[in-house]
XYZ file of C-alpha atoms in Angstrom:
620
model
C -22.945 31.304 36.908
C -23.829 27.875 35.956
C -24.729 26.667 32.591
C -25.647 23.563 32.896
C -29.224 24.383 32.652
C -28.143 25.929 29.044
C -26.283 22.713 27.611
C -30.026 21.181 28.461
C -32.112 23.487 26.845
C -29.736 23.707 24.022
C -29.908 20.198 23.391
C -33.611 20.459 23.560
C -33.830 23.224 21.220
C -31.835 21.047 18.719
C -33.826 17.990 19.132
C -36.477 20.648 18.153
C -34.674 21.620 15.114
C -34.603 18.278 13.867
C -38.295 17.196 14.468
C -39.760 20.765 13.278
C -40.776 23.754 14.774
C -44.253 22.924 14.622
C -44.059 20.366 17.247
C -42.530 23.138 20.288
C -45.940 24.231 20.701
C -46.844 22.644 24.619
C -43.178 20.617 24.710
C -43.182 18.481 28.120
C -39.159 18.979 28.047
C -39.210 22.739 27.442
C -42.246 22.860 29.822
C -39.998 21.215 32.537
C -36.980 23.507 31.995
C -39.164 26.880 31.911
C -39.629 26.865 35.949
C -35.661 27.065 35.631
C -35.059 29.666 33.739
C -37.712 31.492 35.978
C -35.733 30.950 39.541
C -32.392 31.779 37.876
C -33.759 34.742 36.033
C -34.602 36.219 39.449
C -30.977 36.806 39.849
C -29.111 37.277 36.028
C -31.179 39.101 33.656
C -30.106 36.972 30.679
C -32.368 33.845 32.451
C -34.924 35.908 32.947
C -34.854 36.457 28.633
C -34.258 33.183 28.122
C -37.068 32.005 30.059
C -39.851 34.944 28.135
C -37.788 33.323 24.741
C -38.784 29.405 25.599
C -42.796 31.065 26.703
C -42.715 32.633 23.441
C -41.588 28.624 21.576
C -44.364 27.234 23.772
C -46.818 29.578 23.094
C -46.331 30.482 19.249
C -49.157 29.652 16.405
C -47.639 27.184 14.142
C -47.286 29.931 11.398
C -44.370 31.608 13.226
C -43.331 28.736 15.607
C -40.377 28.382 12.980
C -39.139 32.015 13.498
C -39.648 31.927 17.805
C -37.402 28.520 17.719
C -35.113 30.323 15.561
C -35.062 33.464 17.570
C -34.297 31.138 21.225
C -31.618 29.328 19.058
C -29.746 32.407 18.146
C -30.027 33.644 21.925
C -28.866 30.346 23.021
C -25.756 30.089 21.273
C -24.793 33.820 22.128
C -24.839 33.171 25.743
C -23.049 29.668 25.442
C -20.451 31.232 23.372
C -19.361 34.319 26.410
C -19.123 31.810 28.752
C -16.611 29.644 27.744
C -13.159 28.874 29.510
C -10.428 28.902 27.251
C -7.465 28.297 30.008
C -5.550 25.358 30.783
C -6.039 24.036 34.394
C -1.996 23.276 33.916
C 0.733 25.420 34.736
C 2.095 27.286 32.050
C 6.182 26.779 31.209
C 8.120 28.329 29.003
C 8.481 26.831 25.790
C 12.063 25.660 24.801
C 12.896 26.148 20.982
C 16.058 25.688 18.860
C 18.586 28.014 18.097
C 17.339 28.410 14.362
C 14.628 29.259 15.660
C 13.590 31.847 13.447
C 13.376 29.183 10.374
C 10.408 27.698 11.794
C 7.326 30.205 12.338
C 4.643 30.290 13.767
C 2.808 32.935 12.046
C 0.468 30.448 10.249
C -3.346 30.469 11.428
C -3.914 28.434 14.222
C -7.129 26.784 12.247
C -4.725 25.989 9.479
C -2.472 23.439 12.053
C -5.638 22.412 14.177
C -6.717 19.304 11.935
C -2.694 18.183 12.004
C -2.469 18.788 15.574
C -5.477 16.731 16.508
C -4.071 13.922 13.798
C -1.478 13.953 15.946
C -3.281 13.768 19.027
C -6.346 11.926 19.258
C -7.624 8.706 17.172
C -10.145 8.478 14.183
C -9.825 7.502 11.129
C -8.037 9.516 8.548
C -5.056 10.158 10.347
C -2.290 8.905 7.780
C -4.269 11.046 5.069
C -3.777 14.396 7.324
C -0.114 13.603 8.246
C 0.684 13.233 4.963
C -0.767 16.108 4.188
C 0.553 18.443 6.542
C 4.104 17.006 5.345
C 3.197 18.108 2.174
C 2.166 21.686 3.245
C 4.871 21.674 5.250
C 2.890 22.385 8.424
C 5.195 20.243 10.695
C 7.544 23.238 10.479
C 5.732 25.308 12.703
C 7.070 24.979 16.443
C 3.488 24.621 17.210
C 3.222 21.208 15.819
C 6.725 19.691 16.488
C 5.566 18.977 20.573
C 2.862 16.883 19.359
C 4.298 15.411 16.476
C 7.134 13.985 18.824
C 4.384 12.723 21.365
C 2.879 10.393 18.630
C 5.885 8.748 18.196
C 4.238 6.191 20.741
C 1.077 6.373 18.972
C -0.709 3.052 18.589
C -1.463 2.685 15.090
C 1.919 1.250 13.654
C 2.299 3.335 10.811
C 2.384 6.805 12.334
C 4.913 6.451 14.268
C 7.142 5.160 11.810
C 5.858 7.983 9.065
C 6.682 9.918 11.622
C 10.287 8.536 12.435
C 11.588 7.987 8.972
C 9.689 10.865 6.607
C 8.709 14.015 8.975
C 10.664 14.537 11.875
C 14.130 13.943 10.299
C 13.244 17.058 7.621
C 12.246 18.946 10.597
C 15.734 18.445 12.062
C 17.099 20.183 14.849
C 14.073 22.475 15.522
C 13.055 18.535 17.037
C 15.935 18.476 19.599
C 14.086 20.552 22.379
C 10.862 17.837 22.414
C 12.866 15.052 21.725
C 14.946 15.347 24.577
C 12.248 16.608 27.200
C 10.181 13.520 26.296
C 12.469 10.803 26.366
C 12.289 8.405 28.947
C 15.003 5.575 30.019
C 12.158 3.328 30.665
C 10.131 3.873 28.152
C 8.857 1.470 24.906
C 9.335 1.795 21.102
C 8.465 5.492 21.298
C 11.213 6.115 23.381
C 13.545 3.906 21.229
C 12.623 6.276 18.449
C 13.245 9.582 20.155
C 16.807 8.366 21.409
C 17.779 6.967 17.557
C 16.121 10.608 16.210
C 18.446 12.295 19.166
C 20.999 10.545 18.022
C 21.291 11.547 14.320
C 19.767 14.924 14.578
C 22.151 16.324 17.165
C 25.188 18.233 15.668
C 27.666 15.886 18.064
C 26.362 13.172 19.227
C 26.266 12.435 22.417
C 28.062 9.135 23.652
C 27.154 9.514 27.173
C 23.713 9.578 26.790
C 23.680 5.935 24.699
C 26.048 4.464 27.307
C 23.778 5.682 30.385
C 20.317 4.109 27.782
C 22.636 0.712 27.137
C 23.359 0.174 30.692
C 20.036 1.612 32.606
C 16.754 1.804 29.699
C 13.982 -0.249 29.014
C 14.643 -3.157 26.382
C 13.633 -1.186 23.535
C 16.211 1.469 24.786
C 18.732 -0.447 25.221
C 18.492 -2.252 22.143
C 18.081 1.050 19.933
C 21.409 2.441 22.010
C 23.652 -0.656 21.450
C 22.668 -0.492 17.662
C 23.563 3.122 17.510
C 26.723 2.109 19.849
C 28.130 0.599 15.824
C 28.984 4.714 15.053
C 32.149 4.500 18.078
C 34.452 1.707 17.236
C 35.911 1.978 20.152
C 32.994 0.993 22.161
C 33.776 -2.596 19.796
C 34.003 -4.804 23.169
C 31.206 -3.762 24.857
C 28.683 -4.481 22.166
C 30.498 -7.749 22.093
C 29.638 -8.243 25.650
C 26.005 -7.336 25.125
C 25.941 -9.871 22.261
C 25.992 -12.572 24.935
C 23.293 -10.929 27.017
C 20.215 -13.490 28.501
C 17.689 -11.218 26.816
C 17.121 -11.843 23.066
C 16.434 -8.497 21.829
C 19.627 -7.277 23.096
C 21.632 -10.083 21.560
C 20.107 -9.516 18.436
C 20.391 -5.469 18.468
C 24.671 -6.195 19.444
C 24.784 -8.356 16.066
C 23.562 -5.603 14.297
C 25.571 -3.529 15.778
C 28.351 -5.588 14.857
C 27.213 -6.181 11.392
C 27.798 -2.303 10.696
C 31.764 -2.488 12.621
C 32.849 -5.429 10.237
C 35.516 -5.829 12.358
C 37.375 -9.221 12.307
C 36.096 -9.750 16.152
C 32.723 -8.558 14.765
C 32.769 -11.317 11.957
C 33.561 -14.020 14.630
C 31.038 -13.219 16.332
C 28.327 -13.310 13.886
C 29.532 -16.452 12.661
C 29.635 -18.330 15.960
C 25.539 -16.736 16.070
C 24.572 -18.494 12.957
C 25.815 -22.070 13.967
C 24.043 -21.617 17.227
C 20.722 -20.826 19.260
C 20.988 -17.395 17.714
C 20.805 -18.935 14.187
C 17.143 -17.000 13.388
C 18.644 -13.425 14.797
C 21.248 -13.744 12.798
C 20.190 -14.171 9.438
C 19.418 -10.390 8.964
C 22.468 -8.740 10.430
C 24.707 -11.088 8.427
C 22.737 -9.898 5.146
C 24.136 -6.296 5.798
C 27.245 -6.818 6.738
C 29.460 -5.953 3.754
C 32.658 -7.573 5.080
C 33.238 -9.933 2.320
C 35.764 -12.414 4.755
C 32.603 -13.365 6.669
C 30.838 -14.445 3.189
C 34.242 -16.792 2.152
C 33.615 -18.070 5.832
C 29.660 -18.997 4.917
C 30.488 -20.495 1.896
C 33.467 -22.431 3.621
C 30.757 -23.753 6.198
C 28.133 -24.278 3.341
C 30.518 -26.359 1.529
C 31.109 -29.081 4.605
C 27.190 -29.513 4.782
C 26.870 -29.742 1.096
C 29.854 -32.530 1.259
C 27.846 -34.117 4.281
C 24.827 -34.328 2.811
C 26.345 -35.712 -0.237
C 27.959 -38.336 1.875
C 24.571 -38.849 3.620
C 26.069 -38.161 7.005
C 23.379 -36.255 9.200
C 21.576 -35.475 6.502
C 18.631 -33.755 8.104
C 21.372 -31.286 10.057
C 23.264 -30.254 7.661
C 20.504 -28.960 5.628
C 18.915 -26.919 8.445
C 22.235 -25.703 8.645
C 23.157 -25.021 4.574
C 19.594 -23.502 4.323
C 20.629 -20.956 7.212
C 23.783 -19.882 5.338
C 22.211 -19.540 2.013
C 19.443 -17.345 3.611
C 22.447 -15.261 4.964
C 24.005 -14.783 1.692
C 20.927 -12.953 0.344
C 22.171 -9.735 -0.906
C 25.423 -10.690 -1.551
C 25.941 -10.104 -5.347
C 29.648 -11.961 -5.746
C 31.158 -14.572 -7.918
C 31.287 -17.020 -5.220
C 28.060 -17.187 -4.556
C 26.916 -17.495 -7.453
C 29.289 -20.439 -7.955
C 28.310 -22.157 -5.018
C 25.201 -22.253 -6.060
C 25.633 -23.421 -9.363
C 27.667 -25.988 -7.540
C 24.714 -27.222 -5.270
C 22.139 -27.386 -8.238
C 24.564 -29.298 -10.501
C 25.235 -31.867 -8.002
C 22.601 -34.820 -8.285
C 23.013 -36.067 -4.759
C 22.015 -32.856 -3.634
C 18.867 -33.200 -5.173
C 17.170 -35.558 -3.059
C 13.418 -34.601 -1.193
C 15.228 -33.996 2.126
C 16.494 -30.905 0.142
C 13.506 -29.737 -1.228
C 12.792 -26.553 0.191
C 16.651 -25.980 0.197
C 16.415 -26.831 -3.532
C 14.257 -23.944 -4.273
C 15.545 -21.264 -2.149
C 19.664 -22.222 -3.951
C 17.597 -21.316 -7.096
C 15.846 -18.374 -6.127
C 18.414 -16.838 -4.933
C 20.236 -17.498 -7.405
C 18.148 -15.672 -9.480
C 17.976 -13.077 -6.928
C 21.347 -12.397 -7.971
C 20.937 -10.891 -11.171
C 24.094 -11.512 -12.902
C 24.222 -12.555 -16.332
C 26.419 -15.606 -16.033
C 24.110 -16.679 -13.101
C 21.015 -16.647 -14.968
C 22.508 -18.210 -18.006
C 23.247 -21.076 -15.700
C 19.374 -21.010 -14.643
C 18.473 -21.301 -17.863
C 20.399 -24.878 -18.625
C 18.582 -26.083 -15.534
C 15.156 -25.877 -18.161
C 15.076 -29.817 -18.771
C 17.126 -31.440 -15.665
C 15.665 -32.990 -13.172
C 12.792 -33.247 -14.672
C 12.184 -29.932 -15.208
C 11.526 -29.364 -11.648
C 13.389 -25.970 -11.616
C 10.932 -24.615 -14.924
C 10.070 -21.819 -12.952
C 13.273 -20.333 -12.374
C 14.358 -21.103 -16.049
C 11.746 -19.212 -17.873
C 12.324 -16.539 -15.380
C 16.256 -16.022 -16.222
C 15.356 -16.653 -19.937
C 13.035 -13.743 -19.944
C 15.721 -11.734 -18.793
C 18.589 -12.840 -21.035
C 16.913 -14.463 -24.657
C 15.330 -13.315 -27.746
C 11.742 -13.313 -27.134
C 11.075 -16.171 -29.871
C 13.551 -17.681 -28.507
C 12.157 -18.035 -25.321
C 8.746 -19.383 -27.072
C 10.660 -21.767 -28.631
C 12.058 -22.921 -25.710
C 9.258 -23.428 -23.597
C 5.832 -23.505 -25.833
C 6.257 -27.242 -25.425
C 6.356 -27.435 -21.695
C 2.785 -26.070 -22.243
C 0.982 -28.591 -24.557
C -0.682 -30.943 -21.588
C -1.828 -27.773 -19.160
C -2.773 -30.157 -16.482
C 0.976 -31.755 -15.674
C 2.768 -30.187 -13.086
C 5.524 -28.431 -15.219
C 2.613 -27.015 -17.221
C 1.070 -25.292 -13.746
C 4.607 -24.307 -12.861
C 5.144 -22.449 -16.441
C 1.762 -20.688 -16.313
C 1.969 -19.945 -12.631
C 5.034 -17.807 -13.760
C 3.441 -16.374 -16.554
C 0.414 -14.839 -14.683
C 3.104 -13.931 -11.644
C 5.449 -11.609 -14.438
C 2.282 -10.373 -16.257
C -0.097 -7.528 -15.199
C -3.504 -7.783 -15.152
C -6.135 -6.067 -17.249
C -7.306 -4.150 -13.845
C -3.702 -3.304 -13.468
C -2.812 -1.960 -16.743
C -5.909 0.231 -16.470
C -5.177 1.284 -12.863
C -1.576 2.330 -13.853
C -2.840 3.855 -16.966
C -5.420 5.681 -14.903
C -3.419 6.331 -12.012
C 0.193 6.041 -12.379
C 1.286 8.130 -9.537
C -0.498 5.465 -7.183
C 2.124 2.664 -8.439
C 5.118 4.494 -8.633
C 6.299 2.635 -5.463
C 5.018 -0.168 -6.352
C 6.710 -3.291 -7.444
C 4.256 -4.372 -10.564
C 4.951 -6.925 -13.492
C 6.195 -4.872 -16.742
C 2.913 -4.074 -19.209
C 5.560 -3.741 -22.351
C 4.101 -6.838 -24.048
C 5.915 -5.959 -26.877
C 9.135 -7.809 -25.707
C 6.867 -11.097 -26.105
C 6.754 -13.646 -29.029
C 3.032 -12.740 -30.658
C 2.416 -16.555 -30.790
C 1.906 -16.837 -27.056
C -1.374 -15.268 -27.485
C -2.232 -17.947 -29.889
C -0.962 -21.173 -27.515
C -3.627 -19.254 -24.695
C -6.362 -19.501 -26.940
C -5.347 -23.436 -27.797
C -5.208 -23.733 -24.048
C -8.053 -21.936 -23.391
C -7.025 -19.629 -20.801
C -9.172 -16.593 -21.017
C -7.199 -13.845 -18.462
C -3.955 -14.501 -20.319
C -5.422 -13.970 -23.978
C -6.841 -11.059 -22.650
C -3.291 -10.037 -20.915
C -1.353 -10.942 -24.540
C -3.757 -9.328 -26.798
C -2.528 -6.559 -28.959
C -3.358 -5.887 -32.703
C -6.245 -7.324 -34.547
C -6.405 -11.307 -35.078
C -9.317 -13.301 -36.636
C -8.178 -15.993 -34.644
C -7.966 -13.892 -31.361
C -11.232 -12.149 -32.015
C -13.179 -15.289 -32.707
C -12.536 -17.202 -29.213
C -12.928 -13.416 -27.469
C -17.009 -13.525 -29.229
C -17.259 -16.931 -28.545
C -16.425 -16.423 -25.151
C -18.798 -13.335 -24.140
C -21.670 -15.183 -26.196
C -21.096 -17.689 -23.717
C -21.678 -15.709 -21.228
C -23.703 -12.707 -22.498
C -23.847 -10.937 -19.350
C -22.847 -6.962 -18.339
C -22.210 -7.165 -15.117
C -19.466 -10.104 -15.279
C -15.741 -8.869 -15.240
C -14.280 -11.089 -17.607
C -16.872 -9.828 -20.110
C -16.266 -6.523 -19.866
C -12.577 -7.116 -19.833
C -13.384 -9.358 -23.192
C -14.720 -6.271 -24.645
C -12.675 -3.802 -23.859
C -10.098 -5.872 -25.657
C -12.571 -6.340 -28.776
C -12.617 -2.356 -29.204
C -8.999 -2.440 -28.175
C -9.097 -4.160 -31.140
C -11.278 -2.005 -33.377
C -13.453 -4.875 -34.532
C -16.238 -3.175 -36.111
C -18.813 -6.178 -34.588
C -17.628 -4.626 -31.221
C -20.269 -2.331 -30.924
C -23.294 -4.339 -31.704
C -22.269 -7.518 -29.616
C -21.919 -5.192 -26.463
C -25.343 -3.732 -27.046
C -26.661 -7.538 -27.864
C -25.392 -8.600 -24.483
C -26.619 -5.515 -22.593
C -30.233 -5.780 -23.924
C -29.753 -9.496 -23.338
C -29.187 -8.607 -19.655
C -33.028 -7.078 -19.289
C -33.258 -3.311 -17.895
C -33.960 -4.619 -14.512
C -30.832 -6.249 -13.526
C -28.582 -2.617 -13.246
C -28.102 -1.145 -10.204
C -24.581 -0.076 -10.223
C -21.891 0.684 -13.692
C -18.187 0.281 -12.812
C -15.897 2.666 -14.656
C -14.965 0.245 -17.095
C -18.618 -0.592 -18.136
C -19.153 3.059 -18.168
C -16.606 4.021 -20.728
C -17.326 0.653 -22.508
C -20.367 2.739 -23.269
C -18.872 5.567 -24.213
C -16.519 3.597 -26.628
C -19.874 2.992 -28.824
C -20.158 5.000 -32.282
C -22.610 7.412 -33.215
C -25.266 5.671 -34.927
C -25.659 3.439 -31.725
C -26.801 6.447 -29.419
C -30.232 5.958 -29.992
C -30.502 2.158 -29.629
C -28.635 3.329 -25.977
C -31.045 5.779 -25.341
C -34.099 3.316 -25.534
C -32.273 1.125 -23.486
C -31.770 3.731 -20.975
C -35.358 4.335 -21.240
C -36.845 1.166 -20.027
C -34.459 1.041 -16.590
C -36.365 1.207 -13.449
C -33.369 2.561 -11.734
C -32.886 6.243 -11.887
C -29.446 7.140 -11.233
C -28.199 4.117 -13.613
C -30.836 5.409 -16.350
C -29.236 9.203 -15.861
C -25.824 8.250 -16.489
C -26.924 6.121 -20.121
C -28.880 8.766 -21.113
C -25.909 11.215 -20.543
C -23.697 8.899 -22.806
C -26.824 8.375 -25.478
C -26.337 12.187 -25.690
C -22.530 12.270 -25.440
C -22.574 9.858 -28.765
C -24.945 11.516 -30.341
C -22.733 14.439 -30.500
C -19.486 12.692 -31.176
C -18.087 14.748 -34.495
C -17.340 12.810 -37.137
C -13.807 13.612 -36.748
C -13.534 12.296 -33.475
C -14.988 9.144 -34.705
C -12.304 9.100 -37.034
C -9.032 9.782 -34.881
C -11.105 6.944 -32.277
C -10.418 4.414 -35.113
C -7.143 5.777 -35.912
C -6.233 5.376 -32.526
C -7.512 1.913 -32.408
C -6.037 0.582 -34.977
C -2.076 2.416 -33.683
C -2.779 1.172 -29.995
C 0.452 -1.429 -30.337
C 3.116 1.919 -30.626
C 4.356 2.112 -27.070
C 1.730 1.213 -25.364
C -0.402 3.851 -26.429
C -3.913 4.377 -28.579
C -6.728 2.907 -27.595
C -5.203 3.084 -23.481
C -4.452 6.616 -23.729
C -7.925 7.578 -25.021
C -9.416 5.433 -22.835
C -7.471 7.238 -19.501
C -8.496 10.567 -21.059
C -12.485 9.652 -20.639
C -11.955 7.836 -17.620
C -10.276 10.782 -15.636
């Protein structure tokens, strides 16, 4: 029987459903269809009711034209439901499982792994959010899901894939080994790379045979990912040496990885001769993991005859291409003679000439990189030589290493003309190791968001309290409002001047300037922010951000119904709802909770608490 003449009417009837029933009465589309439903009724009953149900639409007063649509509707969908196909045109083969198979079930509801499966399957938006999810749930256990979750290890969007690779299908384990296997290909791409590494690690033995045949016959993403993995047989040792000599790139570069996990003393020969040759930029990175502390002496050795050459002014330009490739390699490579060659370069004056300026910086950085006491005790001398050209990397190590006053002491001077170039450097740093106001509310709000997150410390209290003065001298507003802790006149004076300045609500910094006034518990606090709200006008509000909303919510009691007329003269509605629902909110506020606000306030400095804690609690 065909139903296409059903998908037509029931895209009519919707089209109906949208518009309203009371314009089916005399449809030209349903009029067209009817003569249809007639010829087809002659032969299958179910036409021939469909047809008297789309007379009866036609025909119907407008009083009950609602309940005849809804009548053909229902009809509609219970014939397009029974005839359905729910076979595959494929052939059906058996499905191959692991041996544990009985840890992986699939006695879960087949709705409950749909939304995964098509994750996994098809593109949209969203994706990430349901993988993640089903991780969670642990829905990738079920055998049902595993076939597709190996499939989208070629998906397009970059980051499935390698969620996929290096979080789900490694805790799935061997239940993975069946899919893995029947869709690998020898010629395939970076999927296929993937399932062969996964193969590889998940397999009880490994299979050696397999990563010779992928070397020797796959793609270049196969072969590469096999001649990596080739690093677990030692003995294979002079065939990845052969491959490190390759004509394709990717395959030298995979053999000096490979090579960089053996550590053998053929291994460390080789990646030497690569990093004073065309393979210099490939072999940066394998050299950085190689733990074999010979090849390191043998950097250093080379680093030393370009520092001597460029000290001699030989080749000058050369030799510090070539010292800047061997200090990139030793990144990672936390020893004592590192750190002394370093030291070395920066206290030699001829090697700080401009031909080695980016060298310059990245001897110090990594330097600093190092974290070792001695090392950044060094840094820290470097403060006034060279004309304080290495500032940045001073005040760094001294953050890490000196008294916090004496650290002010140190460099408060550097500070005094803020538009010299050792000033920019010093206050570049200091807004690089600080966090934001938007940051320390967004960790305070949401910690669990920045857990993996690398973001500057918000324990001020390991700072000299007279920075926050030298900011205000300097004028510069974010880092006054960064420093800011307990109450100062002088503080809380530039902080008014500067929102009277710019008495305006809907600006960030004079929120922010606020927020650190009640922070503060200044008792003006509450009648400037009003002052520069009614300043604004009641026309000018169209959105409140969360921190302008509990802002308002930080205001005492007697200000509730100075809010409330406020609220009253808005001409938008949702915005005038939400102050009206914090005019009522104060008006309630017990005295007692007045009380412990202040308390609060006033005890915000002990570990970072107070004031931020009771703001998270009415932000959440």
């Amino acid at each position: 029987m065909s139903i296409d003449i059903l998908f037509e009417l029931q895209y009519e009837v919707r089209r109906l459903f949208i518009a309203g029933s009371g314009m089916a009465a005399g449809d030209l589309r349903m009029q067209k269809i009817l003569p249809h439903l007639h010829k087809l009724g002659e032969s299958a009953p179910v036409f021939k009711r469909m047809a008297h149900a789309v007379s009866q639409v036609l025909e119907a007063e407008t009083s009950n034209s609602a309940e005849k649509l809804l009548e053909l509707g229902t009809l509609l969908n219970s014939v397009l439901y029974t005839q359905g196909k729910t076979e595959t045109k494929e052939e059906l083969a058996p499905f191959e499982a692991a041996e544990a198979e009985s840890e992986y079930p699939t006695s879960l509801p087949y709705r409950k792994i749909y939304p995964l499966i098509e994750a996994l399957t098809k593109k949209g938006q969203g994706r990430m959010e349901q993988l993640r999810l089903g991780h969670e749930e642990r829905l990738f256990l079920d055998l049902r899901v595993i076939p597709a979750a190996v499939s989208a290890l070629d998906d397009s969007y970059a980051e499935i894939p390698d969620y996929l690779h290096r979080e789900v299908l490694p805790v799935v384990g061997t239940a993975a080994l069946p899919a893995l296997k029947q869709q690998f290909r020898m010629d395939g791409g970076k999927g296929d790379a993937r399932r062969l590494e996964l193969l590889h690690t998940l397999r009880p033995a490994s299979d050696l045979e397999l990563l010779l045949q992928a070397s020797a016959e796959g793609s270049t993403e196969v072969r590469s990912m096999a001649i990596e993995l080739l690093s677990d047989y030692p003995e294979q040792e002079d065939f990845i040496l052969e491959q490190a000599n390759d004509k394709k790139k990717e395959i030298r570069r995979a053999a000096l990885f490979a090579l960089s996990r053996l550590g053998t003393e053929e291994a460390i020969a080789r990646l030497y001769k690569a990093l004073n040759s065309k393979d210099q930029d490939i072999a940066i990175e394998p050299i950085q993991l190689c733990k074999a502390n010979e090849l390191t002496l043998n950097i250093l050795k080379h680093a030393k005859t370009m520092l001597d050459n460029i000290k001699r002014r030989s080749n000058v330009s050369d030799s510090t291409q070539l010292l800047l490739a061997d200090i990139r390699s030793l990144h990672g490579k936390r020893v004592p003679e590192v750190a002394s060659f370093l030291e070395l370069l920066l206290s030699t004056p001829d090697f700080i000439v401009p031909e080695t300026e980016a060298l310059q910086g990245a001897a110090a950085d990594l330097l600093l990189q190092l974290d070792l006491p001695e090392a950044d005790r060094f840094i820290v001398t470097l403060h006034e030589a060279y004309n304080r050209k290495f500032i940045a990397y001073s005040f760094r190590a001294a953050l890490k290493i000196l008294p916090p006053e004496d650290v002010y002491e140190r460099f408060c001077h550097d500070l005094k003309d803020k538009k010299s170039a050792v000033a920019k450097d010093l206050l570049r740093v200091l807004y690089e190791v600080t966090p934001s106001l938007h940051t320390q509310l967004q960790t305070q709000l949401q910690p669990q968001a920045h857990e993996s997150e690398p973001i500057p410390s918000s324990d001020f209290s390991s700072w000299d309290p007279r920075w926050v003065h030298l900011f205000v001298q300097l004028d510069e507003e974010e880092l006054v409002c960064r420093f800011s802790r307990e109450s100062d006149p002088k503080v809380t004076a530039y902080i008014v001047k500067k929102c009277e300045e710019r008495p305006s609500f809907n600006v960030t910094k004079t929120t922010n300037l606020l927020l650190i006034l009640f922070r503060q518990n200044d008792p003006d606090a509450p009648k400037l922010l009003m002052d520069i709200l009614e300043k604004g006008g009641n026309k000018q509000f169209y959105y409140l951000d969360r921190i302008q909303l509990t802002l308002l919510s930080l205001l005492p009691r007697p200000y509730a119904e100075r809010l409330r007329q406020f609220a009253e003269g808005l001409s938008y509605q949702g915005i005038k709802s939400q102050l009206l629902d914090i005019a009522e909110a104060i008006a309630n506020k017990p005295e007692s909770e007045q009380e412990t606000e202040q308390r609060d306030s006033s005890n915000h400095g002990e570990k970072g608490q107070g004031l931020w804690g009771w703001i998270r609690s009415k932000m959440s």
